[in-house]
PDB file of C-alpha atoms in Angstrom:
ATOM      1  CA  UNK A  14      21.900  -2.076  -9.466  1.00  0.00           C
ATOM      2  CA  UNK A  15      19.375  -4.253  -8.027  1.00  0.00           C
ATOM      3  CA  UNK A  16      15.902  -2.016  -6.484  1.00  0.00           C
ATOM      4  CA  UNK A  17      14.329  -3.496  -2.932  1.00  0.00           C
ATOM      5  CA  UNK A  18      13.070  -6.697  -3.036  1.00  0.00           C
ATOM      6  CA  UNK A  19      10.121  -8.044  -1.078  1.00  0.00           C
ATOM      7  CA  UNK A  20       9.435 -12.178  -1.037  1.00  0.00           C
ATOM      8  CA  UNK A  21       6.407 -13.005  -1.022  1.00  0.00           C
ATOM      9  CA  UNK A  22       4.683 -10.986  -3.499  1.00  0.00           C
ATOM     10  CA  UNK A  23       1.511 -12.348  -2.358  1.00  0.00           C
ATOM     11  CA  UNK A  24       0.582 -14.228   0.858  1.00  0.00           C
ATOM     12  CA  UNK A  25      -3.034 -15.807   1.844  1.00  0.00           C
ATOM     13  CA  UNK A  26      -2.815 -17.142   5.417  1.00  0.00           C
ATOM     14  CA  UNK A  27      -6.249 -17.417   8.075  1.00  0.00           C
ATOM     15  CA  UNK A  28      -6.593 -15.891  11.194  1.00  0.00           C
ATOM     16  CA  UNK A  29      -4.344 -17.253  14.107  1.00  0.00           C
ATOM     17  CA  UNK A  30      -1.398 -18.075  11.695  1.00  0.00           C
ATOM     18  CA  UNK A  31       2.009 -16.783  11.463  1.00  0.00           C
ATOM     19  CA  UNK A  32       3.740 -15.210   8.508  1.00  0.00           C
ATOM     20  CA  UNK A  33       7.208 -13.665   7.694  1.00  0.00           C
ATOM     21  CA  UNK A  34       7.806 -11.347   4.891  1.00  0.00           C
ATOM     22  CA  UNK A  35      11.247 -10.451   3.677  1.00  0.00           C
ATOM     23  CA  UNK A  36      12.926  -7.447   2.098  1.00  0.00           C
ATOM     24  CA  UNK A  37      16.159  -7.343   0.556  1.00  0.00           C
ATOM     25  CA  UNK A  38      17.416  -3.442   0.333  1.00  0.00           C
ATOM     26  CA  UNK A  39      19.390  -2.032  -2.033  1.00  0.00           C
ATOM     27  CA  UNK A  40      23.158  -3.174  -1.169  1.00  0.00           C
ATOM     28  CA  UNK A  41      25.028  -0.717   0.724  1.00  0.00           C
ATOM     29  CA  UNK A  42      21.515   1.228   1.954  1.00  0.00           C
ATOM     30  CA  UNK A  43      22.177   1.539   5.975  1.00  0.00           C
ATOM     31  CA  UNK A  44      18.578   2.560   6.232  1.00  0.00           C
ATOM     32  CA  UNK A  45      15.518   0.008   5.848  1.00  0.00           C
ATOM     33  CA  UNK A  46      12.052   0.933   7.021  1.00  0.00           C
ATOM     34  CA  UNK A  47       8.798  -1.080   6.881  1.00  0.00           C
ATOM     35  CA  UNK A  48       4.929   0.668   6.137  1.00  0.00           C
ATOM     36  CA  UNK A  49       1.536  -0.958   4.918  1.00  0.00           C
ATOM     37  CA  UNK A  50      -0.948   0.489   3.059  1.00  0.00           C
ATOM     38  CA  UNK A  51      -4.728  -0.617   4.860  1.00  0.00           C
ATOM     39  CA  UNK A  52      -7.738  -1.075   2.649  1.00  0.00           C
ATOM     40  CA  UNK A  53      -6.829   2.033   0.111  1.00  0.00           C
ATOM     41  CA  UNK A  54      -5.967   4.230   3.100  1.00  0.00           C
ATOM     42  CA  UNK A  55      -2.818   5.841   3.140  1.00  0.00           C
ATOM     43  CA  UNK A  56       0.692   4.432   3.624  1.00  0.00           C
ATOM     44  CA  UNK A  57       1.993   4.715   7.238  1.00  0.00           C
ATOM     45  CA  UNK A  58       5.124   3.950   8.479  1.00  0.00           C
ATOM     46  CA  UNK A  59       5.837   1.074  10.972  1.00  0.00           C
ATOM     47  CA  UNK A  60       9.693   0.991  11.557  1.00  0.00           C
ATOM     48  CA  UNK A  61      13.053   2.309  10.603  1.00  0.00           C
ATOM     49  CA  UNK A  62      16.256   0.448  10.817  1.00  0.00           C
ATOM     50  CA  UNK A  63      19.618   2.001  10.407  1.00  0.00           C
ATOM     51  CA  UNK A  64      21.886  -0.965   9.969  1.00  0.00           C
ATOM     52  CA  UNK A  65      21.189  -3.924  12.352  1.00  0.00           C
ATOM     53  CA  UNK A  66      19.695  -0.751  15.536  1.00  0.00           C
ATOM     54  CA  UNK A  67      16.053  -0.161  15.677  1.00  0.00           C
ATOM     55  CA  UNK A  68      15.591   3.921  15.151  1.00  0.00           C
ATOM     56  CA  UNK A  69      12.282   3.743  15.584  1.00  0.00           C
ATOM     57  CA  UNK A  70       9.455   1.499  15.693  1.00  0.00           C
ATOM     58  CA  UNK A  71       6.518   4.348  16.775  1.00  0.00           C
ATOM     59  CA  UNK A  72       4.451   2.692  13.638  1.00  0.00           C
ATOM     60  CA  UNK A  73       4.405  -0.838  14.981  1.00  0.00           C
ATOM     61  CA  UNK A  74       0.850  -1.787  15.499  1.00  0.00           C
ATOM     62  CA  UNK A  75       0.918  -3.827  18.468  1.00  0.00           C
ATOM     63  CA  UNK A  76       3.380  -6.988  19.881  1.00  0.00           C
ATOM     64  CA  UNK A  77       1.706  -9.134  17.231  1.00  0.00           C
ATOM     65  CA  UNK A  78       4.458  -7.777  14.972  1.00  0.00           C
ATOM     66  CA  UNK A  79       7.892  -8.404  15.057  1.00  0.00           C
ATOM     67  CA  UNK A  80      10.654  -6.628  12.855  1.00  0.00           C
ATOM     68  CA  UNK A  81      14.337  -7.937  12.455  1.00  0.00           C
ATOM     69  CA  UNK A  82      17.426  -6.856  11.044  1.00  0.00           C
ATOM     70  CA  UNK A  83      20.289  -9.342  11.812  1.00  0.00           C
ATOM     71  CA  UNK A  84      23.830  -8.411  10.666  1.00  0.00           C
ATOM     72  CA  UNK A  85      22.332  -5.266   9.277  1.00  0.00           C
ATOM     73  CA  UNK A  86      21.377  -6.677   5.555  1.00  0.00           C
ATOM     74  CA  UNK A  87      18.115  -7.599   5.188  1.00  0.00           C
ATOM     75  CA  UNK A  88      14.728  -7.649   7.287  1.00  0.00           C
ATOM     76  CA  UNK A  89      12.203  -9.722   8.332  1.00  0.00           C
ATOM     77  CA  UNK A  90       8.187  -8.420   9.520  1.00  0.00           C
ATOM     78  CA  UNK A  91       6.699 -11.441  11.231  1.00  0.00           C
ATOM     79  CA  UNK A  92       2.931 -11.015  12.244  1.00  0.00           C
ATOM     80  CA  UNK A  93       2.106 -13.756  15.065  1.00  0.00           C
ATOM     81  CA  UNK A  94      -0.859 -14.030  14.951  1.00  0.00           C
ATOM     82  CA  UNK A  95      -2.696 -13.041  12.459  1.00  0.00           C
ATOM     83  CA  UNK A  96      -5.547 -10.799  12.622  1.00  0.00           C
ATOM     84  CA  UNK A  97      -8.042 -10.036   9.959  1.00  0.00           C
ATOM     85  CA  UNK A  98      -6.973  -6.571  10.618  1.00  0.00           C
ATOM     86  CA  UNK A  99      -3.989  -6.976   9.233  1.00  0.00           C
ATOM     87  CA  UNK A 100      -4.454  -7.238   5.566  1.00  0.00           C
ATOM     88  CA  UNK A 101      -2.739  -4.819   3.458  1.00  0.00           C
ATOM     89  CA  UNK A 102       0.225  -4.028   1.295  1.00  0.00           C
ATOM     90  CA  UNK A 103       3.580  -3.925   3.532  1.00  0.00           C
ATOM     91  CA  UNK A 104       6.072  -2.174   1.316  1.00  0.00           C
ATOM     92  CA  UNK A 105       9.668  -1.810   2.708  1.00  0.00           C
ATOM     93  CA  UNK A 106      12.337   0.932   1.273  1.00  0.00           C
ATOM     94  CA  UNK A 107      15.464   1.572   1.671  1.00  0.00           C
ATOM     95  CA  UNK A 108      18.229   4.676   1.723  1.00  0.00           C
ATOM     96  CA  UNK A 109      21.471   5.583   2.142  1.00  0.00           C
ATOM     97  CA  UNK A 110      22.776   6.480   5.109  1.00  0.00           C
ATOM     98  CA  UNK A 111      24.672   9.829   5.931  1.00  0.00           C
ATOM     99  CA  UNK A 112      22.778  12.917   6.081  1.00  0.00           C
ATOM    100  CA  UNK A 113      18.966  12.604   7.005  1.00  0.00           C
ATOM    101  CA  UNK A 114      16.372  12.536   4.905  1.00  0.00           C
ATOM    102  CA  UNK A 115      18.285  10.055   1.769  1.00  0.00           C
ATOM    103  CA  UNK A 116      15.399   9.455  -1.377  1.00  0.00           C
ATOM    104  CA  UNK A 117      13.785   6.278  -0.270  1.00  0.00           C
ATOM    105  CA  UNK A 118      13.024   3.591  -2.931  1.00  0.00           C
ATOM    106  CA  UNK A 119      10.542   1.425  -2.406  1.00  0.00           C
ATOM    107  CA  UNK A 120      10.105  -2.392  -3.396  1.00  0.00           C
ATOM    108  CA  UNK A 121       6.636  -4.060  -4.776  1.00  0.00           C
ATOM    109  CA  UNK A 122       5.686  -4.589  -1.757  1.00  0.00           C
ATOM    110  CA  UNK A 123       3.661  -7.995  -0.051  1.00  0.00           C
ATOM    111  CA  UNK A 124       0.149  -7.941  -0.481  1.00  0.00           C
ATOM    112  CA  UNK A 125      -0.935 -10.047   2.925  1.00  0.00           C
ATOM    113  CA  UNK A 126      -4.145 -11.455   2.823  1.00  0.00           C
ATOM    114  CA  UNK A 127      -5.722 -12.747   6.086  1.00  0.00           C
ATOM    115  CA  UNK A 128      -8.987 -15.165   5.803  1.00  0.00           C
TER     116      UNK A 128
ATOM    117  CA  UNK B  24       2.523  13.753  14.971  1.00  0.00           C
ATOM    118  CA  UNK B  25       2.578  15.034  11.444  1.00  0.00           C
ATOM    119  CA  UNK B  26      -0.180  14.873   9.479  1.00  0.00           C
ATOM    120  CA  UNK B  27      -0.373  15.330   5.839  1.00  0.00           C
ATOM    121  CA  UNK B  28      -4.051  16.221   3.541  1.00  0.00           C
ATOM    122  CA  UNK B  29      -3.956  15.704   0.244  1.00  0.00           C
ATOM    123  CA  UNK B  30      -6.160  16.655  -2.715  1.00  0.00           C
ATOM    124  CA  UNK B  31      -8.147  16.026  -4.913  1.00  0.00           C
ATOM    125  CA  UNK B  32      -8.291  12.223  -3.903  1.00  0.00           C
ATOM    126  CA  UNK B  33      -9.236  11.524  -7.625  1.00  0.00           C
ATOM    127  CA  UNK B  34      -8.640  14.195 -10.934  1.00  0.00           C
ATOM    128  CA  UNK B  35      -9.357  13.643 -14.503  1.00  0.00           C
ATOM    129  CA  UNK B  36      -7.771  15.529 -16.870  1.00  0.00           C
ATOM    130  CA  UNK B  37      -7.382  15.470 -21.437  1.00  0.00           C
ATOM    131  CA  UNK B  38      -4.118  14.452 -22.402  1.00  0.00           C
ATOM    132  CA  UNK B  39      -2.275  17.989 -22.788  1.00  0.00           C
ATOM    133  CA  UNK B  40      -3.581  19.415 -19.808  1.00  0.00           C
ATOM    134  CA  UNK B  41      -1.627  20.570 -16.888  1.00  0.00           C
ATOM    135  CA  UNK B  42      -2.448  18.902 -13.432  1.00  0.00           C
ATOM    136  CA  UNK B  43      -2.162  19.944  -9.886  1.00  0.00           C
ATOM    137  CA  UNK B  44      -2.319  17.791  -6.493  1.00  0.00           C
ATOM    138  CA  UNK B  45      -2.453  20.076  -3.707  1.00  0.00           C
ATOM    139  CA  UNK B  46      -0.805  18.859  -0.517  1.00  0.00           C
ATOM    140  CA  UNK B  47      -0.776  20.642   3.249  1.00  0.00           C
ATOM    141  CA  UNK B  48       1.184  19.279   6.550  1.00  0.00           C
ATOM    142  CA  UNK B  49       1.487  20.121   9.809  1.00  0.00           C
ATOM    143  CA  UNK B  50       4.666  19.995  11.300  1.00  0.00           C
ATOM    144  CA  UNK B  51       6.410  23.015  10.976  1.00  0.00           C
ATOM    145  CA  UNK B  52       9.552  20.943  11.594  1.00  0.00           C
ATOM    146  CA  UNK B  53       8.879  18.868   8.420  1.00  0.00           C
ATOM    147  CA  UNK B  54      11.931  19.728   6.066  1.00  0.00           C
ATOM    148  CA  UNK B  55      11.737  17.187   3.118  1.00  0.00           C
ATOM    149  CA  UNK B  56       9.112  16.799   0.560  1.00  0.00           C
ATOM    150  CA  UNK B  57       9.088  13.862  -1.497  1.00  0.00           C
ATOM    151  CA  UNK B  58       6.137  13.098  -4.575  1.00  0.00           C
ATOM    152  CA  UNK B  59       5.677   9.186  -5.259  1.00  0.00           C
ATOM    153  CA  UNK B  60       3.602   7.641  -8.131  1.00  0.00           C
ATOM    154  CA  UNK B  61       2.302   4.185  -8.037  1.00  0.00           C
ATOM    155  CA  UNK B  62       0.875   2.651 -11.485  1.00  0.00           C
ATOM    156  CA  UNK B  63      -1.099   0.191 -10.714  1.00  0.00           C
ATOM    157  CA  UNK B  64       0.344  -2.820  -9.391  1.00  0.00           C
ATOM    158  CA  UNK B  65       3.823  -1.355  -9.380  1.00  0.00           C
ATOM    159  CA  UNK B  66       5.994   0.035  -6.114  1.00  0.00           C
ATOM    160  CA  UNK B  67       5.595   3.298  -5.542  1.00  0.00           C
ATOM    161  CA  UNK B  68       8.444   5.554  -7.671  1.00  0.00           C
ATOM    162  CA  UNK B  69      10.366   8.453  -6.220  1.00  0.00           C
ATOM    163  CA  UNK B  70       9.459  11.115  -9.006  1.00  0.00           C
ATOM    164  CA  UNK B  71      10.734  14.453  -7.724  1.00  0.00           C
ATOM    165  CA  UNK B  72      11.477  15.786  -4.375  1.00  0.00           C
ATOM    166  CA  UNK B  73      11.937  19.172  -2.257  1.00  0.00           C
ATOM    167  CA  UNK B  74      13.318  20.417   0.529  1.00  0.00           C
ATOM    168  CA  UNK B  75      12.370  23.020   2.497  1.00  0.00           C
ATOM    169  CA  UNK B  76      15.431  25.475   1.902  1.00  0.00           C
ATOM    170  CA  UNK B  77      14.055  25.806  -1.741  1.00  0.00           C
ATOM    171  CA  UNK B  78      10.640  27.013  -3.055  1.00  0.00           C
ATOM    172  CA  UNK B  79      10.527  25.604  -6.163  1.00  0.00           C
ATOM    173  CA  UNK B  80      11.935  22.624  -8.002  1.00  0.00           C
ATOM    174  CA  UNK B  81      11.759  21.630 -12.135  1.00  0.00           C
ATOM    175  CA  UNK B  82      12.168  18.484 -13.880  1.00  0.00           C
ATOM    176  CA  UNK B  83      11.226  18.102 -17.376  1.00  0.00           C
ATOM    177  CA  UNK B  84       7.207  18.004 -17.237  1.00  0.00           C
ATOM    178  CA  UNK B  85       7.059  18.090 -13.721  1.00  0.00           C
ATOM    179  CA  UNK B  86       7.287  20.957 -11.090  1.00  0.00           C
ATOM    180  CA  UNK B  87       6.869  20.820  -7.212  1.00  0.00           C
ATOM    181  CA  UNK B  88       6.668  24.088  -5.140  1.00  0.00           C
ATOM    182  CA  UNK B  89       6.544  24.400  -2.022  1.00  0.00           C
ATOM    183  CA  UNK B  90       5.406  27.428   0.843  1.00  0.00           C
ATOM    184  CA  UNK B  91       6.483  27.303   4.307  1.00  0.00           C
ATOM    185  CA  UNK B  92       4.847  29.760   6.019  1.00  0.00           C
ATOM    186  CA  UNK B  93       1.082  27.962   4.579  1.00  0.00           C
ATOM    187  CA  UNK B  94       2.891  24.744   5.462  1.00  0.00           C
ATOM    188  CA  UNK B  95       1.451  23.484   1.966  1.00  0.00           C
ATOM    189  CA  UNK B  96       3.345  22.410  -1.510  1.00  0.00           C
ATOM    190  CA  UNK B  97       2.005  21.283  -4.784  1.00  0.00           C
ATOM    191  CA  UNK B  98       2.972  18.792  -7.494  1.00  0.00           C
ATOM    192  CA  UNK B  99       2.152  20.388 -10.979  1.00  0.00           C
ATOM    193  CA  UNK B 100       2.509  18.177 -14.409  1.00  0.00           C
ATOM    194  CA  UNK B 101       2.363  20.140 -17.759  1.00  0.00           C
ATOM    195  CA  UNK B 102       1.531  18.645 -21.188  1.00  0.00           C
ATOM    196  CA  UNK B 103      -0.206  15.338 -19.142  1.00  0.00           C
ATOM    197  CA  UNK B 104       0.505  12.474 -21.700  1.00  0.00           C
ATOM    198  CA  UNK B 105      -1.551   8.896 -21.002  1.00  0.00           C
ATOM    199  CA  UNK B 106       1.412   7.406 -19.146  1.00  0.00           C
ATOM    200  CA  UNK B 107       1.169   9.963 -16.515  1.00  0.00           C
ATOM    201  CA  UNK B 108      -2.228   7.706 -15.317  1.00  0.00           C
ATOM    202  CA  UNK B 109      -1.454   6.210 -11.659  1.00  0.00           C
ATOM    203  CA  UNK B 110      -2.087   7.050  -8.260  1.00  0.00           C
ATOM    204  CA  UNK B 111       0.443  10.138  -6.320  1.00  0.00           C
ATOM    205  CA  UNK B 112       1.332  10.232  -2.515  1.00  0.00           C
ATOM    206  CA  UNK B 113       2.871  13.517  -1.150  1.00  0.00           C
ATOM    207  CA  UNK B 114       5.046  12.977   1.947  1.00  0.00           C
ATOM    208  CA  UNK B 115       6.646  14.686   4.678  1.00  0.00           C
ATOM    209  CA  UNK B 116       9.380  13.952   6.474  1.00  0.00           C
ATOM    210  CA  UNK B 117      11.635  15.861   9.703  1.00  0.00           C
ATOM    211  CA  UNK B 118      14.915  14.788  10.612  1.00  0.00           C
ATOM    212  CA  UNK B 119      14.000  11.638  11.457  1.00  0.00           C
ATOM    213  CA  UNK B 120      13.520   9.959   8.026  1.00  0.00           C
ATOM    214  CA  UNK B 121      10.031   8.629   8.645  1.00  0.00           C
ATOM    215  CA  UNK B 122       8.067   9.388   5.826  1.00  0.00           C
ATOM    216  CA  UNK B 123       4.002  11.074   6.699  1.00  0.00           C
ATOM    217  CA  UNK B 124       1.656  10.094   3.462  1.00  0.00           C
ATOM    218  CA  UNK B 125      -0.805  11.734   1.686  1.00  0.00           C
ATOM    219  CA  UNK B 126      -3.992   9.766   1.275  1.00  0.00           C
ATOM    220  CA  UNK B 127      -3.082   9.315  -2.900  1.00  0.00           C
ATOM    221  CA  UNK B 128      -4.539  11.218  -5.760  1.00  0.00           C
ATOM    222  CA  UNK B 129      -6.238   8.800  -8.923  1.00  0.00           C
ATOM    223  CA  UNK B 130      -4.625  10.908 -11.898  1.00  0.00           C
ATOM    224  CA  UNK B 131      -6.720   9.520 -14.894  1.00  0.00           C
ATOM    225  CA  UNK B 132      -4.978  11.348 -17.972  1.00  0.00           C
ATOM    226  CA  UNK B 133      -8.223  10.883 -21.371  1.00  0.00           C
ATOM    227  CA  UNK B 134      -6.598  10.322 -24.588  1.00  0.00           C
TER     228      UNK B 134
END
């Protein structure tokens, strides 16, 4: 079975510019969220999917970023634009749906690197 | 909100040793407990979890217990072996499936 998978791995963009990261959950997962990791601080949540609905997107930082979940598969995080602020590790995961609280697994993440 | 302290932020232990990372939350409707580990470079890996109708949970090496009433629970690994070397988040979690981190423990494991 194929984990969660993040494109980029890696993104170097300058202030003022757009970029879209990608995550592919596991197949079948109804739940997808989105969190970043800031500077070694901890990892904070930004958004949870479940299928193609937004559950809750208390974590979103501001309208810079926009999260997206057509047809319920996979997910885009665009950040428009960029802010130096912004450079991190975004790591989606992904569980089952069902009953609450599923094991999330987690994909490499996108280390986003704004100049 | 939840909020979730974790310690040490960095332990060194001799391979053999037993380890402990101490976590404490808020939320007294917090109800699942899940332990990550991230090697370096790496996603972070589900290693045990526990929720809060149990006190105490067992897999091989590692051990997670967990008290309600102190809102705190603990991630012990016995016999540390080299390989155990990454970084550990505690989480917390209600109903709603949104995870709370731990600010990460360094577990550096000496040969």
């Amino acid at each position: 079975e194929a984990g969660v998978t993040q494109f980029p791995s890696h993104s170097v963009i300058e202030k003022g510019q757009t970029v879209t990261l990608r995550c592919d959950p596991i197949s079948g997962h109804d739940n997808l969220y989105w969190y970043r990791r800031v500077m070694g601080k901890e990892i904070k949540f930004l958004l949870h999917f479940v299928k193609e609905s937004k559950q809750d997107e208390s974590g979103m930082p501001n309208n810079r970023f926009l999260a997206e979940r057509t047809g319920g598969t996979y997910s885009t995080l665009k950040v428009q634009p960029a802010e130096l602020e912004d450079s991190g590790v975004y790591f989606c995961a992904s569980s089952q749906g069902g009953q609450s609280n599923q094991p999330q697994h987690f994909g490499d993440g996108t280390r986003l690197s704004i100049l | 909100g939840e909020n979730v302290e974790q310690h040490p932020s960095t332990l060194s232990v001799q391979e053999g040793d037993s380890a402990v990372i101490k976590c404490t939350y808020s939320d007294s409707a917090s109800n699942y407990f899940p332990w990550y580990k991230q090697e370096l470079g790496k996603r972070p890996q589900l290693i045990i979890d526990i929720r809060s109708n149990v006190g105490e949970k067992k897999d091989q090496r590692i051990a997670v217990t967990l008290n309600k009433t102190a809102k705190h629970f603990s991630l012990h690994i016995t016999e540390t072996q080299p390989e155990d070397s990454a970084v550990y988040f505690c989480a917390a979690s209600d109903a709603g499936n949104m995870l709370t981190f731990g600010g990460g423990t360094r577990l550096m494991v000496k040969p």
